[in-house]
PDB file of C-alpha atoms in Angstrom:
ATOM      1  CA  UNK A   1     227.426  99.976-107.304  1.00  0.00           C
ATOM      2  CA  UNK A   2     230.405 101.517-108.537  1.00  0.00           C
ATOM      3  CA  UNK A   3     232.174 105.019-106.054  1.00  0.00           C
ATOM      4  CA  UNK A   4     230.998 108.051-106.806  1.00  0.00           C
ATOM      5  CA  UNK A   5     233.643 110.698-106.554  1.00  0.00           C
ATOM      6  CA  UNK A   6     232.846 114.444-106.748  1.00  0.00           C
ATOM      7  CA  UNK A   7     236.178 115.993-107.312  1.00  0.00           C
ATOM      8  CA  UNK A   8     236.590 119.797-105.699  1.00  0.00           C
ATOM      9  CA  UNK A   9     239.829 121.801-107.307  1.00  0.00           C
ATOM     10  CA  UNK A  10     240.301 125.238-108.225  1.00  0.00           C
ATOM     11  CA  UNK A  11     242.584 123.949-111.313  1.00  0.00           C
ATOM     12  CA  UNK A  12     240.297 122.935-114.029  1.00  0.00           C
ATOM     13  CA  UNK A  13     243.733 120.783-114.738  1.00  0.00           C
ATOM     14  CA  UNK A  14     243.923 118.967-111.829  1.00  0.00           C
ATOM     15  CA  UNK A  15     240.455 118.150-112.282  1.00  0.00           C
ATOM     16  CA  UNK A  16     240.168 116.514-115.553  1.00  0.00           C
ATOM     17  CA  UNK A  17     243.993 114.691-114.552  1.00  0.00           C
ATOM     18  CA  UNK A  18     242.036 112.666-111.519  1.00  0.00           C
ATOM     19  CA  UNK A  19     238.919 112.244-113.494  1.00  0.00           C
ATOM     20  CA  UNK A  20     240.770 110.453-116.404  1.00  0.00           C
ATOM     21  CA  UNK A  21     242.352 108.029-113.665  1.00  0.00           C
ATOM     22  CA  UNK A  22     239.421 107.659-111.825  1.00  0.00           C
ATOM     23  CA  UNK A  23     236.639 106.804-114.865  1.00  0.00           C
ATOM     24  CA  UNK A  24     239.327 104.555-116.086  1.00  0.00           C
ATOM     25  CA  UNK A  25     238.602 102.383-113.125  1.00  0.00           C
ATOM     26  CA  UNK A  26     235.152  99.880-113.790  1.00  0.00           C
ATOM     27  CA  UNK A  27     234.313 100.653-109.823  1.00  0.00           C
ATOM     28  CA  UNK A  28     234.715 104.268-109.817  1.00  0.00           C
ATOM     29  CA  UNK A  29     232.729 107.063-111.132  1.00  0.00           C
ATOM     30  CA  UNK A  30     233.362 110.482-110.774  1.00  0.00           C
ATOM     31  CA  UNK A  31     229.590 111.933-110.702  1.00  0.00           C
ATOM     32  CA  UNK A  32     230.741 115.987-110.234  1.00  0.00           C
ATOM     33  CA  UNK A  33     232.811 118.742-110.108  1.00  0.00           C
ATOM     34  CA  UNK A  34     233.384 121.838-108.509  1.00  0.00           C
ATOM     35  CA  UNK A  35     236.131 124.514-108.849  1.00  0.00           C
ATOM     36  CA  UNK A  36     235.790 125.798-104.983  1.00  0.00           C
ATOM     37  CA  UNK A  37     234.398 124.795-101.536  1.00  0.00           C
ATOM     38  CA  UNK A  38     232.066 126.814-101.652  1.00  0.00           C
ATOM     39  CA  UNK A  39     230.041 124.727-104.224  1.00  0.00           C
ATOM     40  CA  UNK A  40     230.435 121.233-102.163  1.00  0.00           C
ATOM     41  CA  UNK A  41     227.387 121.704-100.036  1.00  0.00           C
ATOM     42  CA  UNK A  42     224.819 122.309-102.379  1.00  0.00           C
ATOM     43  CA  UNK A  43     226.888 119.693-105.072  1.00  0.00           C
ATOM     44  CA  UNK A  44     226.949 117.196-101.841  1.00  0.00           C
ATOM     45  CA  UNK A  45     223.122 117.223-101.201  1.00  0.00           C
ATOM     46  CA  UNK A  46     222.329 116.785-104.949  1.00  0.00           C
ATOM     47  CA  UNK A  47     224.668 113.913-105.555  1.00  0.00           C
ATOM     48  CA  UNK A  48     225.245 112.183-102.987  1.00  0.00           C
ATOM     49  CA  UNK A  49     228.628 111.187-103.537  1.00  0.00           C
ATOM     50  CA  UNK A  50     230.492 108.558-101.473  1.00  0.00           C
ATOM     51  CA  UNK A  51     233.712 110.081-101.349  1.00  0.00           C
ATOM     52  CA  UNK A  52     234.269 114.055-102.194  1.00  0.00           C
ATOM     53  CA  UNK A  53     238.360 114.750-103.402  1.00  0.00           C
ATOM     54  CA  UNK A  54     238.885 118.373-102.497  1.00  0.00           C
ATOM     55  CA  UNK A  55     241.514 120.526-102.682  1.00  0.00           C
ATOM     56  CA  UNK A  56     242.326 122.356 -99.474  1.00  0.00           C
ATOM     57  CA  UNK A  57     243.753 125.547-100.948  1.00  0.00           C
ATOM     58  CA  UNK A  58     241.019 127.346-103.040  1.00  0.00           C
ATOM     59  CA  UNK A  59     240.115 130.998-103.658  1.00  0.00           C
ATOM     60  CA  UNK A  60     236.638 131.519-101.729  1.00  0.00           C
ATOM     61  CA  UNK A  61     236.062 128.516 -99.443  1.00  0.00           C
ATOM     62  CA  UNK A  62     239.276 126.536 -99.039  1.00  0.00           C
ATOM     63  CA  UNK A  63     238.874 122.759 -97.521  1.00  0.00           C
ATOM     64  CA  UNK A  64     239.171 122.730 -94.097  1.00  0.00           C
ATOM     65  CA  UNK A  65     236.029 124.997 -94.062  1.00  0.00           C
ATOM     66  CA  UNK A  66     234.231 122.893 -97.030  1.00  0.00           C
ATOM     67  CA  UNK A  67     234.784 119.729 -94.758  1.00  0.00           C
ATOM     68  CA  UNK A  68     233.736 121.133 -91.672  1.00  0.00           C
ATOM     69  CA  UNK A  69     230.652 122.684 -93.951  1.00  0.00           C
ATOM     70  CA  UNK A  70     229.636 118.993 -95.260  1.00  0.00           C
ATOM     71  CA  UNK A  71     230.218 117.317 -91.949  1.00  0.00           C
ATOM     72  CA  UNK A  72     227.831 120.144 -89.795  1.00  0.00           C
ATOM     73  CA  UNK A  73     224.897 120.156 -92.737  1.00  0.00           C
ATOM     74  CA  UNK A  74     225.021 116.525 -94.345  1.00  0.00           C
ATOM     75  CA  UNK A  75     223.374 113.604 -92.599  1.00  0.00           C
ATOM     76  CA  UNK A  76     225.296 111.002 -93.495  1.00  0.00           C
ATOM     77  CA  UNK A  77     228.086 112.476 -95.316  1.00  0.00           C
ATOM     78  CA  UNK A  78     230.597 111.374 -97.701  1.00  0.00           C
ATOM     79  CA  UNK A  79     234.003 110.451 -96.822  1.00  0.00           C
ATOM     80  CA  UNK A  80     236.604 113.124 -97.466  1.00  0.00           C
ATOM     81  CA  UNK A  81     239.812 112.761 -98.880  1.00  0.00           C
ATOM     82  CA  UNK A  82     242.062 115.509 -99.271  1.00  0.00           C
ATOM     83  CA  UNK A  83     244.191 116.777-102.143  1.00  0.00           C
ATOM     84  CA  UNK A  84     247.275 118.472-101.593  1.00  0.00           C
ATOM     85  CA  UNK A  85     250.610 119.302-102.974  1.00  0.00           C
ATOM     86  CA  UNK A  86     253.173 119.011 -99.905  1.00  0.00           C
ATOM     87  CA  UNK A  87     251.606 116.442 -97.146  1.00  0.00           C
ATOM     88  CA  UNK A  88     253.857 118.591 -94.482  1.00  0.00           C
ATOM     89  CA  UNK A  89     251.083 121.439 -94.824  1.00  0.00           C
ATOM     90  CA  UNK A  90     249.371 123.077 -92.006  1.00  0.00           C
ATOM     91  CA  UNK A  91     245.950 122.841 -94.241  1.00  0.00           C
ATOM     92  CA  UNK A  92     246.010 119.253 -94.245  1.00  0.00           C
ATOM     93  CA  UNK A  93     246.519 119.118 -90.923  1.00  0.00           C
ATOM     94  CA  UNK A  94     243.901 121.032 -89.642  1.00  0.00           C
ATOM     95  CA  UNK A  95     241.867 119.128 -92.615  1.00  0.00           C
ATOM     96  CA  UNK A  96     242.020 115.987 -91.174  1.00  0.00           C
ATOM     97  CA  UNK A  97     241.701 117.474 -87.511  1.00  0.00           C
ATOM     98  CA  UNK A  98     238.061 118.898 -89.197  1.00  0.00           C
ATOM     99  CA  UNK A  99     237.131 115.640 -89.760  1.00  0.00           C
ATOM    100  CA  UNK A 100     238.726 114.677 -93.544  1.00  0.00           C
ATOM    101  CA  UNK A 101     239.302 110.705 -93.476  1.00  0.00           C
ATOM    102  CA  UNK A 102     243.000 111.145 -95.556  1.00  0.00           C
ATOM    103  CA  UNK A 103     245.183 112.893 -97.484  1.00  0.00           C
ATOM    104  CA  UNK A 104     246.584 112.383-101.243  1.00  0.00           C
ATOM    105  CA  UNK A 105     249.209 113.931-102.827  1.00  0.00           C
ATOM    106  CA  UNK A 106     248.651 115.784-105.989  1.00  0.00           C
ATOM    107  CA  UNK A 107     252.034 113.882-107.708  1.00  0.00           C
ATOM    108  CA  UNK A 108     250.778 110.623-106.318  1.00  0.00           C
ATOM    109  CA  UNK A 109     250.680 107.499-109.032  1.00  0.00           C
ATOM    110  CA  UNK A 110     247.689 106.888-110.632  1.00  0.00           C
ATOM    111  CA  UNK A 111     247.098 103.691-109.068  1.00  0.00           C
ATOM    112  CA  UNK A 112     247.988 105.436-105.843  1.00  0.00           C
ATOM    113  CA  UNK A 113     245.280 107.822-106.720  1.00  0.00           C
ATOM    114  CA  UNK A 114     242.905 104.609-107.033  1.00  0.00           C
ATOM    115  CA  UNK A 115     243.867 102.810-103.818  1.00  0.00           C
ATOM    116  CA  UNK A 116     243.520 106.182-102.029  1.00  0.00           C
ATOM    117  CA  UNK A 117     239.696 106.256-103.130  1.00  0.00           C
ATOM    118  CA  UNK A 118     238.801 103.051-102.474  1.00  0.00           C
ATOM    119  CA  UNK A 119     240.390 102.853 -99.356  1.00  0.00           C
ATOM    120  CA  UNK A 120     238.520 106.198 -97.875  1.00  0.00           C
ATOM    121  CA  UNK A 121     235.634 105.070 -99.533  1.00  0.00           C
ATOM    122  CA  UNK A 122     235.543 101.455 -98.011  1.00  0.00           C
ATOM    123  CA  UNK A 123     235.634 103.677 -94.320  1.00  0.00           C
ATOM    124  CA  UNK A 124     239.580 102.596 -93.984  1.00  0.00           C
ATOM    125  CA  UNK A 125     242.177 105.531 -93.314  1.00  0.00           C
ATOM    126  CA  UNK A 126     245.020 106.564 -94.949  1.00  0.00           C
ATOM    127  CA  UNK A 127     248.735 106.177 -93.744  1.00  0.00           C
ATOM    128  CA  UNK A 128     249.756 108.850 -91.372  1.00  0.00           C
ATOM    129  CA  UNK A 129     252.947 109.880 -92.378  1.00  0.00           C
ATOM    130  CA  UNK A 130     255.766 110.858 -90.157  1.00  0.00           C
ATOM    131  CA  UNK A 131     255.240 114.697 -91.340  1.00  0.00           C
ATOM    132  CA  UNK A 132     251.925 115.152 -89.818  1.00  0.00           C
ATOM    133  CA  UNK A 133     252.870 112.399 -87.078  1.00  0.00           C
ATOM    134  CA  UNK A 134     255.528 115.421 -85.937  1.00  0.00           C
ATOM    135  CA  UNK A 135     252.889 118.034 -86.759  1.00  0.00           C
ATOM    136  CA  UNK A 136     250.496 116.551 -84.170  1.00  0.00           C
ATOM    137  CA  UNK A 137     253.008 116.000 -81.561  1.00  0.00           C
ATOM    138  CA  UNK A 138     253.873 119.456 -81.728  1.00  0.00           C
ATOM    139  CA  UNK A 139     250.771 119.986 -81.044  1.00  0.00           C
ATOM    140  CA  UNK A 140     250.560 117.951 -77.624  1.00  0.00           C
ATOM    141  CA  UNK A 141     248.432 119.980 -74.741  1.00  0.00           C
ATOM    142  CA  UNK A 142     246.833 119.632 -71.570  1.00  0.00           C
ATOM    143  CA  UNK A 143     243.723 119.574 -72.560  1.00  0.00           C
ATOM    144  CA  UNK A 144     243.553 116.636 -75.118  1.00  0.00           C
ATOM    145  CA  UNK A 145     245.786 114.862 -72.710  1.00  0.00           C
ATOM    146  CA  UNK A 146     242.541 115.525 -70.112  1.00  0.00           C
ATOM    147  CA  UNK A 147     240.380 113.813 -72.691  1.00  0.00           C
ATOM    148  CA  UNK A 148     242.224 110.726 -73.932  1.00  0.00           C
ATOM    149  CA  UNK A 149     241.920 110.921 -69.419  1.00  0.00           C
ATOM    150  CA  UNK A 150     238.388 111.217 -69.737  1.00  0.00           C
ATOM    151  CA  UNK A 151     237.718 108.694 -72.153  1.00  0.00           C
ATOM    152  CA  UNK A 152     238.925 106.118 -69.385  1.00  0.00           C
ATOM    153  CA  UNK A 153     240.315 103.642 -72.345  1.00  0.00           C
ATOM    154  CA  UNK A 154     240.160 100.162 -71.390  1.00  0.00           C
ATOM    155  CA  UNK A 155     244.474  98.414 -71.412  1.00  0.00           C
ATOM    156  CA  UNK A 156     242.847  96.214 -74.725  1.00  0.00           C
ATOM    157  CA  UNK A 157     241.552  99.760 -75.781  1.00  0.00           C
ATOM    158  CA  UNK A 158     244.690 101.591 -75.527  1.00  0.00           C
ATOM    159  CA  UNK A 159     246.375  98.603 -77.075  1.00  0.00           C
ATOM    160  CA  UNK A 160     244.106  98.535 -80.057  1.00  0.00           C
ATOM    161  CA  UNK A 161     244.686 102.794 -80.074  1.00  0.00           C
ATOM    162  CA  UNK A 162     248.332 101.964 -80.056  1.00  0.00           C
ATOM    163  CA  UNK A 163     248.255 100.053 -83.410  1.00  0.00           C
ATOM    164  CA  UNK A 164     245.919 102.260 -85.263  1.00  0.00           C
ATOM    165  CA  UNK A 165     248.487 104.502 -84.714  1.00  0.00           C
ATOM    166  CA  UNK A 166     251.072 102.215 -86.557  1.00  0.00           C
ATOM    167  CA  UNK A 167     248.200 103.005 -89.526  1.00  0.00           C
ATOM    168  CA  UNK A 168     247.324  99.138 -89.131  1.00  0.00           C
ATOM    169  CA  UNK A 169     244.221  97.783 -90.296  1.00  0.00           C
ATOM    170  CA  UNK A 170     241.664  96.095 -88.294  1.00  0.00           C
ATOM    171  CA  UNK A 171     242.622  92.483 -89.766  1.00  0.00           C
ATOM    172  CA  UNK A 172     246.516  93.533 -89.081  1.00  0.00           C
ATOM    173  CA  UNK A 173     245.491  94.736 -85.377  1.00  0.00           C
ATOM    174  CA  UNK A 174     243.652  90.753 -84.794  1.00  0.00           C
ATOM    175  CA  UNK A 175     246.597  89.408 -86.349  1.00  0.00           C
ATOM    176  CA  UNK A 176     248.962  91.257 -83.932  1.00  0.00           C
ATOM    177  CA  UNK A 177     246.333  91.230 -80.511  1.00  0.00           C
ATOM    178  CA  UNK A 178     245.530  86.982 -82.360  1.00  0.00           C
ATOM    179  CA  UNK A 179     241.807  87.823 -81.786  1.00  0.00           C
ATOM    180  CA  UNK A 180     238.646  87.788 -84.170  1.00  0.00           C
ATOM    181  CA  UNK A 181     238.278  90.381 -86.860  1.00  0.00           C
ATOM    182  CA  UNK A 182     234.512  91.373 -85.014  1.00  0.00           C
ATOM    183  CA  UNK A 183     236.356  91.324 -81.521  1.00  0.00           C
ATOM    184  CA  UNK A 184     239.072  94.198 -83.186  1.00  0.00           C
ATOM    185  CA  UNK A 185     235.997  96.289 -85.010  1.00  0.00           C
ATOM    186  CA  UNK A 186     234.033  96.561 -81.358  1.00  0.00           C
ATOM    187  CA  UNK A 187     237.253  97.356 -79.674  1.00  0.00           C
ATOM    188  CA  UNK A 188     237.773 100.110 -82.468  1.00  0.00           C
ATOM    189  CA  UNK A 189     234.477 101.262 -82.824  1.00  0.00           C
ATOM    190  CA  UNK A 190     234.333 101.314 -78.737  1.00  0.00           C
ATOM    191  CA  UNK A 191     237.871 103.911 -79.091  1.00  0.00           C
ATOM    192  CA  UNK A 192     236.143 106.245 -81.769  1.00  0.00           C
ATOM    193  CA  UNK A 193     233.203 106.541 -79.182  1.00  0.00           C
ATOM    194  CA  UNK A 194     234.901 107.628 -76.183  1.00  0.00           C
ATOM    195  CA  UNK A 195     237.661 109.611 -78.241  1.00  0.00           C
ATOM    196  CA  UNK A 196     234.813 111.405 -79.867  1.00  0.00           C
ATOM    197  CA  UNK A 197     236.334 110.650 -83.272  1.00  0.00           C
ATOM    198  CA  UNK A 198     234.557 110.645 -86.519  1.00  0.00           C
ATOM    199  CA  UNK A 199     236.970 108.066 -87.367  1.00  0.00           C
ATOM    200  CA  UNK A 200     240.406 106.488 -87.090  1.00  0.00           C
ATOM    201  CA  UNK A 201     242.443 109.692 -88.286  1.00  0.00           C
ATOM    202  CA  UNK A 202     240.633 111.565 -85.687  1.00  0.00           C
ATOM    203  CA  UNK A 203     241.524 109.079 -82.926  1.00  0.00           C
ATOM    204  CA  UNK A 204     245.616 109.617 -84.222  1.00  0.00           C
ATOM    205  CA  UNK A 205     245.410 112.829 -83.845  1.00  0.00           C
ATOM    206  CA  UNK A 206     244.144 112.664 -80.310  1.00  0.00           C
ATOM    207  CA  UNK A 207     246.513 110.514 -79.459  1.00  0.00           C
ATOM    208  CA  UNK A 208     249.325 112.328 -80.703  1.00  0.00           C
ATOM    209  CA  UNK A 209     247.980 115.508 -79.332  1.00  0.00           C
ATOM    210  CA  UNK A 210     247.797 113.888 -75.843  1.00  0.00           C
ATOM    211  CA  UNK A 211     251.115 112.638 -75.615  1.00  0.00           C
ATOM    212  CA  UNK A 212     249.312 108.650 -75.500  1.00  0.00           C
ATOM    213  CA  UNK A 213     251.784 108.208 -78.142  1.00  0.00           C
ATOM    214  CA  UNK A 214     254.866 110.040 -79.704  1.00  0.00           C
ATOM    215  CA  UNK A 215     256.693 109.965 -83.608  1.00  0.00           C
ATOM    216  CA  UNK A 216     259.231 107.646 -81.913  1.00  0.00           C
ATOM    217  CA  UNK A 217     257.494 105.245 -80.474  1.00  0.00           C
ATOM    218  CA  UNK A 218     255.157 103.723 -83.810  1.00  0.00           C
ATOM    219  CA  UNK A 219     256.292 101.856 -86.419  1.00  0.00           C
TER     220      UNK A 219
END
């Protein structure tokens, strides 16, 4: 079954750019489209797509409000990827702290464009650039330094946290810890439970947030 993208831009421009990169693809389909969040919802629950590529500055509903609309009213939702012109933007920060699973840039390649898709649609996340690594640092409080607390990490836990914060995958992370592929996806899947995290871009950002890691001190 090829991806299903529903693509979710104010500029009917933009819009027909990513769906002629997208449909040129034999594994990716772009089912929809929607010129504001405040269609997504409804366009969400009729087509079921796997990954939605919104824009997160739009007229009515912008995206950090569309992705925090689809994550509270879909069961099993689609994964979100984010469209944006500057990646050091305040929107996609607090889009990816709503729950979005990565970011694209609007100037990106169009086989940067494809990877992007396939990689938020296969449940991987994006690279977390040293822009928003500084953003969430900035951001480092008490109280999500209580939490990571809280979530009593186990030392292979906080080791496996450590490299997902590198933006390595769970095949790099076995390579590095030289354990099985399954052992790495438990320990991961056991981090995103007690972090409360949707997924792994969620996790970075707690970690950042909590001071458990800093710009300087990932690769």
């Amino acid at each position: 079954m090829p991806i299903s993208v529903l693509l979710v831009d104010d500029e009917p421009l933009v819009r027909a750019g990513l769906r002629a990169i997208l449909e040129a693809q034999p594994d990716i389909e772009v089912t929809g489209e929607a010129g504001d969040g405040a269609a997504v919802v409804p366009l969400v629950r009729q087509l079921r797509p796997d990954v939605v590529a919104m824009d997160v500055r739009m007229p009515l509903l912008d995206g950090i409000e569309a992705t925090r609309a689809v994550l509270r009213t879909i069961t099993d939702p689609p994964r979100i990827l984010v469209v944006t012109t500057f990646e050091a933007d305040e929107y996609v920060y607090e889009a990816l702290r709503a729950g979005a699973d990565g970011f694209l840039l609007k100037r990106s390649r169009p086989a940067e464009i494809v990877h992007a898709v396939r990689l938020v649609a296969e449940g991987s996340s994006l690279l977390f650039p040293a822009s928003l690594r500084a953003m969430a640092a900035e951001r480092r409080n008490d109280r999500a330094r209580a939490e990571l607390e809280r979530a009593a990490l186990t030392g292979r836990e906080r080791e496996v946290l450590r490299l997902m914060c590198r933006g390595l995958s769970n095949a790099e992370i076995a390579a590095e810890l030289v354990v099985g592929a399954e052992t790495v996806k438990t320990h991961v899947s056991a981090v995103l439970a007690k972090l409360g995290a949707r997924d792994r871009t969620q996790a970075v950002i707690a970690a950042y947030e909590s001071g458990f890691v800093t710009p300087g001190t990932v690769g």
